[in-house]
Short mmCIF file of C-alpha atoms in Angstrom, two decimals:
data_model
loop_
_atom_site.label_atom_id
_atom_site.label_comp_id
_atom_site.label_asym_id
_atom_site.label_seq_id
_atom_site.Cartn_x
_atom_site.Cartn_y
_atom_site.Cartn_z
CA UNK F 15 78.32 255.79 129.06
CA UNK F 16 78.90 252.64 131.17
CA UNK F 17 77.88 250.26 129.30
CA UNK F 18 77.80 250.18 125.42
CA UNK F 19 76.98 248.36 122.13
CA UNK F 20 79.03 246.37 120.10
CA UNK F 21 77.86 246.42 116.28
CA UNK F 22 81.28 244.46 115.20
CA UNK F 23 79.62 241.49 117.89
CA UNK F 24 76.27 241.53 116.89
CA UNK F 25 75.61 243.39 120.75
CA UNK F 26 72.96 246.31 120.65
CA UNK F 27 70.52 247.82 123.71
CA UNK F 28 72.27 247.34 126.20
CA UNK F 29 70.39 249.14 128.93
CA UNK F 30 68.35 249.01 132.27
CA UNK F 31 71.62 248.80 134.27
CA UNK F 32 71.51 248.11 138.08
CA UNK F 33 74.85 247.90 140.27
CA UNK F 34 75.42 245.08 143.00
CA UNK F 35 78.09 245.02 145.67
CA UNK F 36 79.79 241.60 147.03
CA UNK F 37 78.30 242.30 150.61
CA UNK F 38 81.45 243.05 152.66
CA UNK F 39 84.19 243.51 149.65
CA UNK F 40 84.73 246.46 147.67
CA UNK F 41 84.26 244.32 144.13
CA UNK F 42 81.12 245.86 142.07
CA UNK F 43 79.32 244.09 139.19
CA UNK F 44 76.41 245.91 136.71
CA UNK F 45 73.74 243.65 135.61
CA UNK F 46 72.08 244.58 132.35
CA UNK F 47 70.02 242.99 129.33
CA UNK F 48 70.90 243.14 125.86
CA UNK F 49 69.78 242.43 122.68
CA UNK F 50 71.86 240.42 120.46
CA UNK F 51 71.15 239.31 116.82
CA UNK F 52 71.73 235.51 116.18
CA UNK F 53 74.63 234.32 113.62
CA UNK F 54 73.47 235.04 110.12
CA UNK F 55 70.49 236.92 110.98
CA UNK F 56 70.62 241.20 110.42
CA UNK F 57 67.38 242.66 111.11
CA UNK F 58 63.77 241.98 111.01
CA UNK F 59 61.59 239.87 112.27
CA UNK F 60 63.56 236.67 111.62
CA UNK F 61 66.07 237.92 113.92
CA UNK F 62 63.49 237.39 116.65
CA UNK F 63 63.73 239.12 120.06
CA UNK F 64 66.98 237.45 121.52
CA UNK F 65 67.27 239.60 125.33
CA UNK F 66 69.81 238.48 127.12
CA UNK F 67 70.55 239.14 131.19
CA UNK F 68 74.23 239.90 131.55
CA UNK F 69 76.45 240.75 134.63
CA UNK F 70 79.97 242.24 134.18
CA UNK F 71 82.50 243.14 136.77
CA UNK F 72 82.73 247.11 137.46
CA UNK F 73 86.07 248.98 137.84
CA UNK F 74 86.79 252.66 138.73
CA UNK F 75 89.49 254.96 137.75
CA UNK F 76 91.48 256.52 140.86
CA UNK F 77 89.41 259.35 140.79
CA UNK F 78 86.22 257.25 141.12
CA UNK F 79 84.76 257.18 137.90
CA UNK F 80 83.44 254.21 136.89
CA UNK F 81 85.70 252.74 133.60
CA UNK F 82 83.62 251.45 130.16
CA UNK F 83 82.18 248.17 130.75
CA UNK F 84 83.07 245.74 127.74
CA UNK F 85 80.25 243.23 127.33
CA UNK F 86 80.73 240.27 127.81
CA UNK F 87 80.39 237.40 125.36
#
């Protein structure tokens, strides 16, 4: 998994990746949305539906894997 939630943060669904590349560089970013509970707030309606659009700078390992993503706050 690229990308993944973060329970201790509050940070769940975080699908429906894409990948850009800096046109002429070898730096790679995945864009994403999330869903992300607000402070105080568990589950339920009350929580609301809080999507968020994130980007996060990829890496690779040396053999080209992509590393985990940590998302961002």
């Amino acid at each position: 998994m690229v990308v993944c939630k973060k329970p201790d943060q509050g940070i769940y669904a975080t699908g429906h990746q894409s990948f850009l590349q800096v046109p002429g560089t070898d730096e790679w970013y995945i864009v994403y949305h999330r869903f992300k509970f607000p402070d105080g707030i568990t589950m339920g309606r009350e929580a609301g539906y809080h999507r968020e659009v994130c980007m996060d700078r990829v890496v690779f390992n040396e053999d080209g894997t992509i590393k985990q993503v940590i998302p961002s706050l």
